[in-house]
CSV table of C-alpha atoms in Angstrom, one decimal:
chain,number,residue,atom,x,y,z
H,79,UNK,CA,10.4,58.9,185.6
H,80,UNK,CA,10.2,62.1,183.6
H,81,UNK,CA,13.8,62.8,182.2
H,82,UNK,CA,12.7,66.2,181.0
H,83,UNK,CA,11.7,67.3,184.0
H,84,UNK,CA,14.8,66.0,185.7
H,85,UNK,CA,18.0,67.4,184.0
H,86,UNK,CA,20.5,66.5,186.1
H,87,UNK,CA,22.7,63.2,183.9
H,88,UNK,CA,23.1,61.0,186.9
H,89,UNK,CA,18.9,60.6,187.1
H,90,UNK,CA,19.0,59.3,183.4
H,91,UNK,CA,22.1,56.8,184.2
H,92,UNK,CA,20.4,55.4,187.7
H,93,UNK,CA,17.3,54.7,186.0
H,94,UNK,CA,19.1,52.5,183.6
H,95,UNK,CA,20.9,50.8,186.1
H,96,UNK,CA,17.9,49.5,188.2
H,97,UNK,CA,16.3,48.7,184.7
H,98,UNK,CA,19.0,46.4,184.6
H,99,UNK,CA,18.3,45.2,187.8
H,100,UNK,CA,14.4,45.3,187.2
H,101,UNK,CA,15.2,42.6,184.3
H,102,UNK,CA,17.5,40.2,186.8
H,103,UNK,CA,20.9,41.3,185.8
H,104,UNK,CA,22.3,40.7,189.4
H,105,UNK,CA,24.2,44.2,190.3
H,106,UNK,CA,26.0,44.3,193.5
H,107,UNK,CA,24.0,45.9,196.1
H,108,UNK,CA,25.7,48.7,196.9
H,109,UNK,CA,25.3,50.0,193.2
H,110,UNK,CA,21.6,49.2,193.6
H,111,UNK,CA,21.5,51.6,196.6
H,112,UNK,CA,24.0,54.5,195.0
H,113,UNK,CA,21.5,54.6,191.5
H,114,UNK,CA,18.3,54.1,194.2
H,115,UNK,CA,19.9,57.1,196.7
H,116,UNK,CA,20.7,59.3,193.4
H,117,UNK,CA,16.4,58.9,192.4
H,118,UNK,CA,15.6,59.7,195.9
H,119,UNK,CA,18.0,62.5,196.4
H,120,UNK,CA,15.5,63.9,193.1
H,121,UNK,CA,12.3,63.1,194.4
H,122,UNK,CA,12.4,60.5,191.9
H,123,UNK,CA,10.2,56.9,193.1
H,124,UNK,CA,12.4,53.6,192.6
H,125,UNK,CA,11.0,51.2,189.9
H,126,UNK,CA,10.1,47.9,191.4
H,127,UNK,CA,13.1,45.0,191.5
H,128,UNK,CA,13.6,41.5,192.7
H,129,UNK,CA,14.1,41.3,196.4
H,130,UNK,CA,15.8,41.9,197.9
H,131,UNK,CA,17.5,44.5,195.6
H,132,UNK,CA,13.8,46.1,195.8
H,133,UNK,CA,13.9,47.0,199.9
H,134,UNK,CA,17.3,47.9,199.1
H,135,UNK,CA,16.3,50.4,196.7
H,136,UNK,CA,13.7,51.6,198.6
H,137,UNK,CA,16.1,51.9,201.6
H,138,UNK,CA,18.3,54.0,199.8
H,139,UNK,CA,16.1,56.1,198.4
H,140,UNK,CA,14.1,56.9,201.5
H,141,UNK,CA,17.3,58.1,203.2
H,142,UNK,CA,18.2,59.6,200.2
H,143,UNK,CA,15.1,61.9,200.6
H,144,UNK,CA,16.1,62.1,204.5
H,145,UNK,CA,12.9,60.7,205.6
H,146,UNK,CA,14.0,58.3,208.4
H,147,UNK,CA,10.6,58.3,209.3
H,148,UNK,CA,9.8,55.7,205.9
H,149,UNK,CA,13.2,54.3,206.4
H,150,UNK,CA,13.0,53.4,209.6
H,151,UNK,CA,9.5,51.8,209.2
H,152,UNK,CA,10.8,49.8,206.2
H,153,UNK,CA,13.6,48.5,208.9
H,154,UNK,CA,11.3,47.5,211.3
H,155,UNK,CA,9.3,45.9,209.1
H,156,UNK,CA,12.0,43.8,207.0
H,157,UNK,CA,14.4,43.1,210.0
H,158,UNK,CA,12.6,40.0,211.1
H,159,UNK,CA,12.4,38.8,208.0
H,160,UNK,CA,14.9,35.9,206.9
H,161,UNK,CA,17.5,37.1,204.8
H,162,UNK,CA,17.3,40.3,205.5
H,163,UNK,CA,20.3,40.1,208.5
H,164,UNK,CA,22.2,42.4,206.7
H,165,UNK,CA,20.0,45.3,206.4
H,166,UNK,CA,20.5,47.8,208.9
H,167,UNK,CA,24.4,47.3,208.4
H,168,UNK,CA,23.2,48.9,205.1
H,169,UNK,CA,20.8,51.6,206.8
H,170,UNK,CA,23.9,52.7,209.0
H,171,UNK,CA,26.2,53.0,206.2
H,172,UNK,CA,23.6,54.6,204.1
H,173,UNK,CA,22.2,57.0,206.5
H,174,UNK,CA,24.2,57.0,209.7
H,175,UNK,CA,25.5,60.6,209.5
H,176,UNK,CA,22.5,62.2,209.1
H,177,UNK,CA,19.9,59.3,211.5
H,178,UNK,CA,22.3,58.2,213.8
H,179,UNK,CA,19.5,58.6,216.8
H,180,UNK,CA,16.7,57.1,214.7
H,181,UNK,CA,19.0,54.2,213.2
H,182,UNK,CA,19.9,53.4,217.2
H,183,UNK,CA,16.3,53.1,218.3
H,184,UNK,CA,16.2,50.4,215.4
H,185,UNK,CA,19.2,48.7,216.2
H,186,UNK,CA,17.9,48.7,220.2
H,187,UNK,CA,14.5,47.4,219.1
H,188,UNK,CA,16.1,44.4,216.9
H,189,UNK,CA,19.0,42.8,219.2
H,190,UNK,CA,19.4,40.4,216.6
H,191,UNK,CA,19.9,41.8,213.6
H,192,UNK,CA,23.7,42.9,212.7
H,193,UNK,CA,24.6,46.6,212.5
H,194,UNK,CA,27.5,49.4,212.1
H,195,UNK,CA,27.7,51.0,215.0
H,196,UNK,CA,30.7,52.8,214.4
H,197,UNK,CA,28.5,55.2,211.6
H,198,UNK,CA,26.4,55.5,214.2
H,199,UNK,CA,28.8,57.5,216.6
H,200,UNK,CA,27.6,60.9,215.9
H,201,UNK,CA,24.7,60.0,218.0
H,202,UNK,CA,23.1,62.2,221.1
H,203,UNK,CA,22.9,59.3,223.0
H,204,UNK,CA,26.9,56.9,223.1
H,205,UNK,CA,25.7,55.4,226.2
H,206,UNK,CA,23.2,53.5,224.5
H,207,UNK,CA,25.0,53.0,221.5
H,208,UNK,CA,27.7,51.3,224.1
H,209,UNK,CA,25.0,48.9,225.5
H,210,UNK,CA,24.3,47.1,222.5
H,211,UNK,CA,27.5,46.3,221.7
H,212,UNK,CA,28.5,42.8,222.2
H,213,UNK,CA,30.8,43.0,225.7
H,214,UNK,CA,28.0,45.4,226.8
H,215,UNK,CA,25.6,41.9,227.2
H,216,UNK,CA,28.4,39.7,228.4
H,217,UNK,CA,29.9,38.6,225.3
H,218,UNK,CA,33.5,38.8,224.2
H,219,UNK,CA,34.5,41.7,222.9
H,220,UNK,CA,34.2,41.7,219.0
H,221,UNK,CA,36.0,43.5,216.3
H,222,UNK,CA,32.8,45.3,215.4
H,223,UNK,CA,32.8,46.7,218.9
H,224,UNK,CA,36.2,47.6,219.1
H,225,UNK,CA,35.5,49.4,216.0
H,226,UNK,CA,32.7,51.8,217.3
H,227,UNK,CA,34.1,52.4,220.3
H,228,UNK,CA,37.4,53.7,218.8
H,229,UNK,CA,35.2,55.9,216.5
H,230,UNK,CA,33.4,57.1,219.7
H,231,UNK,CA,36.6,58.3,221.0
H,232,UNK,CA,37.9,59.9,218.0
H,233,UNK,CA,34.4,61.7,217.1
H,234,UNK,CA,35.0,62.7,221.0
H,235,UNK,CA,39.0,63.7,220.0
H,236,UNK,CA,37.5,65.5,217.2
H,237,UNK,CA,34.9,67.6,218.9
H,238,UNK,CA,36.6,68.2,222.1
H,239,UNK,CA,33.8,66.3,223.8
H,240,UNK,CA,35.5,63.1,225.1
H,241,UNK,CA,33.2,60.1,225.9
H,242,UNK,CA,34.7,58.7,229.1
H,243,UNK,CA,33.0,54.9,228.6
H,244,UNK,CA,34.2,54.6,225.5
H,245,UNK,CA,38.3,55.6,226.5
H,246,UNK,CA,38.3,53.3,229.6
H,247,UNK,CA,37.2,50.8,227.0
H,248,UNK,CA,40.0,51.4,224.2
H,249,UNK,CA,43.2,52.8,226.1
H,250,UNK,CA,43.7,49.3,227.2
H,251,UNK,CA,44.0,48.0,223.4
H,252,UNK,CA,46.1,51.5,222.3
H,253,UNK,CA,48.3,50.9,224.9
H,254,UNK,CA,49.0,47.1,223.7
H,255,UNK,CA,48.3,47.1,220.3
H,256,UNK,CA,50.4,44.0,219.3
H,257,UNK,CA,47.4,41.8,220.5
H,258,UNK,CA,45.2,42.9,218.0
H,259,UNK,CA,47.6,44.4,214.9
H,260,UNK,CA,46.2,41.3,212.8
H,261,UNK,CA,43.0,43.2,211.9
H,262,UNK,CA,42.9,45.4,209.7
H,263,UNK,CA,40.4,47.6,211.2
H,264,UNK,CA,42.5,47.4,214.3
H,265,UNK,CA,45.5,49.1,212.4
H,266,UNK,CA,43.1,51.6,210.9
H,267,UNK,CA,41.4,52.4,214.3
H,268,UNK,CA,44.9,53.3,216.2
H,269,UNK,CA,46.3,54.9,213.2
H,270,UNK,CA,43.9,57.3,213.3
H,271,UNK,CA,43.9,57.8,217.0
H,272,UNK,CA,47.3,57.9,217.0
H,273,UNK,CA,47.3,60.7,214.2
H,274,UNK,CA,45.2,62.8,216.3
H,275,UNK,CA,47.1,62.0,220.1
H,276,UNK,CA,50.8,61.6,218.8
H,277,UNK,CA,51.3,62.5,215.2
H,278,UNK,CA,54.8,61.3,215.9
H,279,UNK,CA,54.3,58.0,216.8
H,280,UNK,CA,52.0,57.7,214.1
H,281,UNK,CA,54.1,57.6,211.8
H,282,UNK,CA,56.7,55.4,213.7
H,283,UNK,CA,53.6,53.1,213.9
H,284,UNK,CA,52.6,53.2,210.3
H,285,UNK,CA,56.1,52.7,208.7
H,286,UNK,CA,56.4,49.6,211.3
H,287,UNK,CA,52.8,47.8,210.2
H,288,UNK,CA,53.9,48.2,206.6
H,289,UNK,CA,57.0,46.1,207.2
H,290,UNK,CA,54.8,43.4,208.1
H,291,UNK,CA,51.3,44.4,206.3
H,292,UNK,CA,50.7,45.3,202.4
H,293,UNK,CA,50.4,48.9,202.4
H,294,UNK,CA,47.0,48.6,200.7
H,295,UNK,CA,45.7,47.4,203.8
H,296,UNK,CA,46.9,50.5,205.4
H,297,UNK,CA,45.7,53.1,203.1
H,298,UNK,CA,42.7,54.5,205.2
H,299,UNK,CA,45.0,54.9,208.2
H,300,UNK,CA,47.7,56.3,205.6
H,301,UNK,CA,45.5,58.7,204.9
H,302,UNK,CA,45.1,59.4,208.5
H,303,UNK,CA,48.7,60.1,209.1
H,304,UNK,CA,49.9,61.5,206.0
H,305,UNK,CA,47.1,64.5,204.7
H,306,UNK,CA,47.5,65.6,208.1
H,307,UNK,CA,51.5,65.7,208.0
H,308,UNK,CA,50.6,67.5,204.5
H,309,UNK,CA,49.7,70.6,206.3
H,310,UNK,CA,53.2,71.3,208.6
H,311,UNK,CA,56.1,69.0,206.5
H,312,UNK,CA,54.3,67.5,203.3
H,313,UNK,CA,58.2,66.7,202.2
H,314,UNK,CA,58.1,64.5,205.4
H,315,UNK,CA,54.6,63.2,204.0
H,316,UNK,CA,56.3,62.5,200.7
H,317,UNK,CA,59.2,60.9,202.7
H,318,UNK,CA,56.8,58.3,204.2
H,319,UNK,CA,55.4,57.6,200.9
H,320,UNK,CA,59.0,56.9,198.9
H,321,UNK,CA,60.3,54.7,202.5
H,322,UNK,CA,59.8,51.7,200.2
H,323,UNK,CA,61.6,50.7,196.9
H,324,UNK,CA,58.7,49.1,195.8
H,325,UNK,CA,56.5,51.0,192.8
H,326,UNK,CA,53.8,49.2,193.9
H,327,UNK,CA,54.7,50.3,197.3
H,328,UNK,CA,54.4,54.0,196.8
H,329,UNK,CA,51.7,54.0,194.3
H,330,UNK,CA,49.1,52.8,196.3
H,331,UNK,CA,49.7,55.7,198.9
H,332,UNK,CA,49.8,58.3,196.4
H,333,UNK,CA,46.6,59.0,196.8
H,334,UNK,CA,47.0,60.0,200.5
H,335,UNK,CA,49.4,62.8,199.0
H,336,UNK,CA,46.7,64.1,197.0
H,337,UNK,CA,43.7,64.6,199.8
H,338,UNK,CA,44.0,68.0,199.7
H,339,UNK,CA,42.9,68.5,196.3
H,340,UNK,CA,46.6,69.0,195.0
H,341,UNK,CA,49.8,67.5,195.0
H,342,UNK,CA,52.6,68.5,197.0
H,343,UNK,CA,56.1,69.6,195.0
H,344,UNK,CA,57.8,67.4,196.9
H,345,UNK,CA,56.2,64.2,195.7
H,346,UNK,CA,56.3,65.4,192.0
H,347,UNK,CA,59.7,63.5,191.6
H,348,UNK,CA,58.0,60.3,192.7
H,349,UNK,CA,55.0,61.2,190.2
H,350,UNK,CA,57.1,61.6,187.0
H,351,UNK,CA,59.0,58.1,188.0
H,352,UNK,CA,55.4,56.2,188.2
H,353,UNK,CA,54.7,57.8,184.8
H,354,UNK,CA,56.9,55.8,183.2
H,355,UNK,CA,56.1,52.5,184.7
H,356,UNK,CA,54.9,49.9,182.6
H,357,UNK,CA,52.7,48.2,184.9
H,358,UNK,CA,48.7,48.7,184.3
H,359,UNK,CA,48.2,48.5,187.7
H,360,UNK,CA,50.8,51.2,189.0
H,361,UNK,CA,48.9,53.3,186.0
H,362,UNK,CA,45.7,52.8,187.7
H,363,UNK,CA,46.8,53.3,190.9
H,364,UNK,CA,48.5,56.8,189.7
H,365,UNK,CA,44.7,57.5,188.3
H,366,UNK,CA,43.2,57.4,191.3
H,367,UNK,CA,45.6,59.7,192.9
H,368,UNK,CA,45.3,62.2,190.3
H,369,UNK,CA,41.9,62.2,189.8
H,370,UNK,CA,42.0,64.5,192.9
H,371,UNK,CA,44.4,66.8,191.7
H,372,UNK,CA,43.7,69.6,188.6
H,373,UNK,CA,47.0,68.4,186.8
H,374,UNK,CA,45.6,67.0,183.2
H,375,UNK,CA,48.4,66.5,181.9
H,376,UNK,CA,49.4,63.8,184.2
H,377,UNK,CA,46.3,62.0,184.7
H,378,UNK,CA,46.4,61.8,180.5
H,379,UNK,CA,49.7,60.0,180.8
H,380,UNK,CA,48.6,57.9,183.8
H,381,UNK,CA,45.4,56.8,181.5
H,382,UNK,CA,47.4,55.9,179.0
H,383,UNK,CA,49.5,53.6,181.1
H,384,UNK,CA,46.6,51.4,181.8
H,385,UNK,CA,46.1,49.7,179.0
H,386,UNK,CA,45.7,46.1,179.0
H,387,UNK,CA,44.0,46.5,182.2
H,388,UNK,CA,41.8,43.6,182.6
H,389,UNK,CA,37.7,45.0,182.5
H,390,UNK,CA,39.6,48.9,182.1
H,391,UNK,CA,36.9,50.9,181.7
H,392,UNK,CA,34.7,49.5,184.4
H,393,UNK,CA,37.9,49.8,186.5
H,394,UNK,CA,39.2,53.6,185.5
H,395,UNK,CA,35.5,54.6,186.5
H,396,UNK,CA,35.6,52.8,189.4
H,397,UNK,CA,38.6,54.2,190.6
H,398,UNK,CA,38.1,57.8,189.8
H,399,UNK,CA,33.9,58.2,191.1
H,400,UNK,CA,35.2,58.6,194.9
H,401,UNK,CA,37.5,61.6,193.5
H,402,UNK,CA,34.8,63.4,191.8
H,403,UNK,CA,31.9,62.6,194.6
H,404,UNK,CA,34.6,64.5,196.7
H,405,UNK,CA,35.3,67.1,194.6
H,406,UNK,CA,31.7,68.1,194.4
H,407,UNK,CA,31.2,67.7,198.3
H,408,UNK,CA,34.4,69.9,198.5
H,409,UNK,CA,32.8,72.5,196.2
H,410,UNK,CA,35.4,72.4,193.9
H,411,UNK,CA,32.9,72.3,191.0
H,412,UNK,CA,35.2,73.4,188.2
H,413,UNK,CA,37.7,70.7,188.9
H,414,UNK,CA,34.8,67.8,188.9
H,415,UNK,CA,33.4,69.0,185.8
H,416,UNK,CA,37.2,68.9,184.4
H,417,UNK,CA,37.5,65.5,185.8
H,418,UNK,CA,34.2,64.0,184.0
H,419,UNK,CA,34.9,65.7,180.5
H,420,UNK,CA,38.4,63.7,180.6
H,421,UNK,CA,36.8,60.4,181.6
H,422,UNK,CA,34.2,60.5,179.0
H,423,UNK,CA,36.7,61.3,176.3
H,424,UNK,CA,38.5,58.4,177.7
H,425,UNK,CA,35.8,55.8,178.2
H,426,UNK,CA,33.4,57.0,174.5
H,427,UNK,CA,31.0,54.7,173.7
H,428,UNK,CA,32.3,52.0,175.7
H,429,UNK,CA,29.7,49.5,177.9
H,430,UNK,CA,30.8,48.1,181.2
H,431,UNK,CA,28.7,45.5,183.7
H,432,UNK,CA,28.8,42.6,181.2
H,433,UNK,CA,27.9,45.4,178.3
H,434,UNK,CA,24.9,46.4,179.5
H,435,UNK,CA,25.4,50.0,180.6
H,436,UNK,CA,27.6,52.4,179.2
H,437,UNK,CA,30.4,53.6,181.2
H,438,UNK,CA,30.1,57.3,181.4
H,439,UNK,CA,26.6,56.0,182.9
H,440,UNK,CA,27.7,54.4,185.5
H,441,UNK,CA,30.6,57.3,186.4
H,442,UNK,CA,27.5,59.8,186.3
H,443,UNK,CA,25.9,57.8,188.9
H,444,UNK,CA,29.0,56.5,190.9
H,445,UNK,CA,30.2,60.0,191.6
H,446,UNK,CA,27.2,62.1,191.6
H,447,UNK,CA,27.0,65.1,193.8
H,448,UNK,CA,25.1,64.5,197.1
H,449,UNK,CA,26.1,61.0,197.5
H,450,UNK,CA,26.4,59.3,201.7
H,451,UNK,CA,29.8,59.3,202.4
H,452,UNK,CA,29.4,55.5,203.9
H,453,UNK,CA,32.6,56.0,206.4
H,454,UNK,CA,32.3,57.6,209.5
H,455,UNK,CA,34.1,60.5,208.8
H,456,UNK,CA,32.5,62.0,205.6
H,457,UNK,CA,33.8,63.7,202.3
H,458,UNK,CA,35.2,66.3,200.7
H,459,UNK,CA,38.2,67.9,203.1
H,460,UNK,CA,37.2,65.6,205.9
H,461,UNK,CA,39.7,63.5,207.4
H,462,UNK,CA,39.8,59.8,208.4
C-alpha cells in the first residue's frame, strides 16, 4: 500500500486493521470484510491473513472492486472446502445487490453450501432463486425461505412487478401470522409487508408484537412502519414511539424517527426528556438516533450521558458508523463530515479492539463512503 497515493483516511485505518489481523488478533469477520471491501473499493490488494479471515478479505475486496467474475471463482473454489459453509451467506450479504444473478448460479452450482437468498431477490431470474429454497426440494419450509420469499414479494410491491410464486407462497403465513410471530424475522417480514399493503394495520400490528416482544427486536420493522408514517402524520409516528412508559422503550425507536435525516417537532418533547436520563444506555441509544440528524447540540448532550458505558468508545463508534455510511450514500456530505469532526473530538487519542487500534480508525473504516448495504433494501433514504 502507498498511503500517498491514496488520500482518502479510511485506506490508512483498513490497512491497520488487517495488520492486526495479519499478526492473529482475531477481529470478527465482518470487520475483516468492511476494512478488506474499503482496499478494494480503492484498487488497493489485501495483505495476506490467516484463513480463513484471508478468503474473506479477498472476498470482500473482489466485490468491493465489482468483479464477480474473481469473486465468484474464489466461491467456487472455497465452497467445497470444510469450514468454509458459511461463505456464500457472506458473498450474498457482501455483494447481493449489485451480483444477485452471478451469486445464484453459485448458490445453484453448490446445493450444499448455506446462503441468503433473500439479498439475492433483485435477481432476473425469482424462479430459480425459488427452486433452491428448501420446500422447493421437498423439505419443510424454513425460516430462511420464508425470509426470501417475503423479500421477493416486497421487491415485487416495491417495483410494481409482482412475482406470483412467491405470493401464493406467503399470503398463507400474512393471513395467519400468529403461527410464526415467535421469529423475529417473521415480525420483520409482515411488518414490512404490511407497511406497504395496510399501513393501518401496521401499526395495529406493531403496537400488538411490542406488548409481547422487546421493542429492540422490532426496530427494523419499526422502521418500516414508522419513517413511512413520517411523511403524512409524523405526530402519529411520534405517538407510536411515546405508547410506552418505558425510557428504554422509546429510546430504542428513536432512531426510526430520525430516518429521514431530521427529527420531527413532534418528538422533540420526547428528545429533551431522554436528555436528562441518567442511564448510559438510554444516552447511547439517543446517539444513535441523532447521529442522523444535523442537531449538535443534542447529540453533545446525549455523548455526555454515556459515560460509564462499559468499552464506550468502541461502542459510541459502533453505534454512530451506520449513520454516517448513510449520510454519505444520502449525499448529505456536509452533515457526515459534521458528524466525524464531533466523534473524533469525542473519542481523541483513545484505542479500541483490546487497544490495538485507535478509535477514530476504526469509525473511518466502519462508516466509510461506498460501503455494501448488507440488507436487502439498501442505504441512504431507502426504506426497509
Amino acid at each position: 500500500m502507498n498511503p500517498a497515493a491514496t488520500p482518502h483516511p479510511a485506506i490508512t485505518a483498513a490497512w491497520k486493521m488487517l495488520e492486526l489481523a495479519r499478526a492473529g488478533f482475531a477481529l470478527p469477520v465482518i470487520d475483516v470484510e468492511t476494512a478488506a471491501w474499503v482496499l478494494g473499493l480503492h484498487g488497493e490488494v489485501t495483505p495476506p491473513l490467516p484463513e480463513p479471515a484471508h478468503t474473506h478479505a479477498r472476498l470482500a475486496a473482489a466485490l468491493a472492486a465489482d468483479d464477480a467474475a474473481k469473486a465468484t471463482a474464489l466461491l467456487h473454489d472455497r465452497l467445497p472446502r470444510p469450514g468454509m459453509e458459511r461463505l456464500l451467506i457472506h458473498a450474498c450479504h457482501l455483494g447481493g445487490h449489485r451480483h444477485a444473478d452471478a451469486l445464484l448460479d453459485v448458490a445453484l452450482a453448490h446445493p450444499a453450501a448455506w446462503f441468503n437468498g433473500a439479498m439475492l431477490a433483485g435477481t432476473s431470474r425469482p424462479a430459480e432463486l425459488l427452486a433452491r429454497l428448501d420446500v422447493s426440494r421437498g423439505q419443510p419450509l424454513s425460516m430462511p425461505d420464508i425470509v426470501t420469499i417475503a423479500e421477493l414479494v416486497l421487491r415485487g410491491l416495491d417495483a410494481g412487478q409482482p412475482c406470483p410464486a412467491a405470493e401464493a407462497l406467503w399470503q398463507p403465513l400474512a393471513d395467519a401470522p400468529d403461527a410464526l410471530a415467535r421469529h423475529p424475522q417473521f415480525r420483520t417480514a409482515h411488518l414490512r409487508f404490511l407497511a406497504r399493503r395496510d399501513p393501518a394495520s401496521a401499526r395495529t400490528q406493531l403496537l400488538r408484537y411490542a406488548e409481547t416482544y422487546p421493542r429492540s427486536d422490532l426496530y427494523v420493522g419499526a422502521v418500516a412502519v414508522l419513517a413511512r408514517l413520517l411523511a403524512t402524520d409524523p405526530a402519529a409516528a411520534v405517538a407510536l414511539v411515546a405508547a410506552s412508559d418505558e425510557e428504554a422503550d422509546v429510546s430504542v425507536w428513536l432512531p426510526a424517527l430520525c430516518w429521514r435525516f431530521e427529527l420531527p417537532a413532534a418528538a422533540h418533547p420526547l428528545v429533551t426528556r431522554l436528555l436528562d436520563s441518567t442511564d448510559p444506555e438510554t444516552g447511547l441509544d439517543l446517539v444513535t438516533a441523532l447521529a442522523r440528524t444535523p442537531n449538535v447540540a443534542w447529540l453533545q448532550r446525549a455523548w455526555k450521558n454515556t459515560e460509564g458505558l462499559a468499552d464506550r468508545d468502541e461502542r459510541i463508534v459502533r453505534a454512530i458508523a451506520p449513520a454516517l455510511m448513510q449520510l454519505h450514500a444520502a449525499g448529505l456530505t456536509a452533515q457526515a463530515d459534521t458528524l466525524t469532526s464531533l466523534a473524533d473530538e469525542w473519542l481523541g487519542d483513545a484505542r479500541v479492539i483490546d487497544g490495538q487500534l485507535p478509535a477514530t480508525g476504526l469509525l473511518r473504516v466502519l462508516g466509510a463512503p461506498g460501503l455494501p448495504p448488507l440488507v436487502p433494501w439498501g442505504k441512504g433514504f431507502a426504506l426497509p
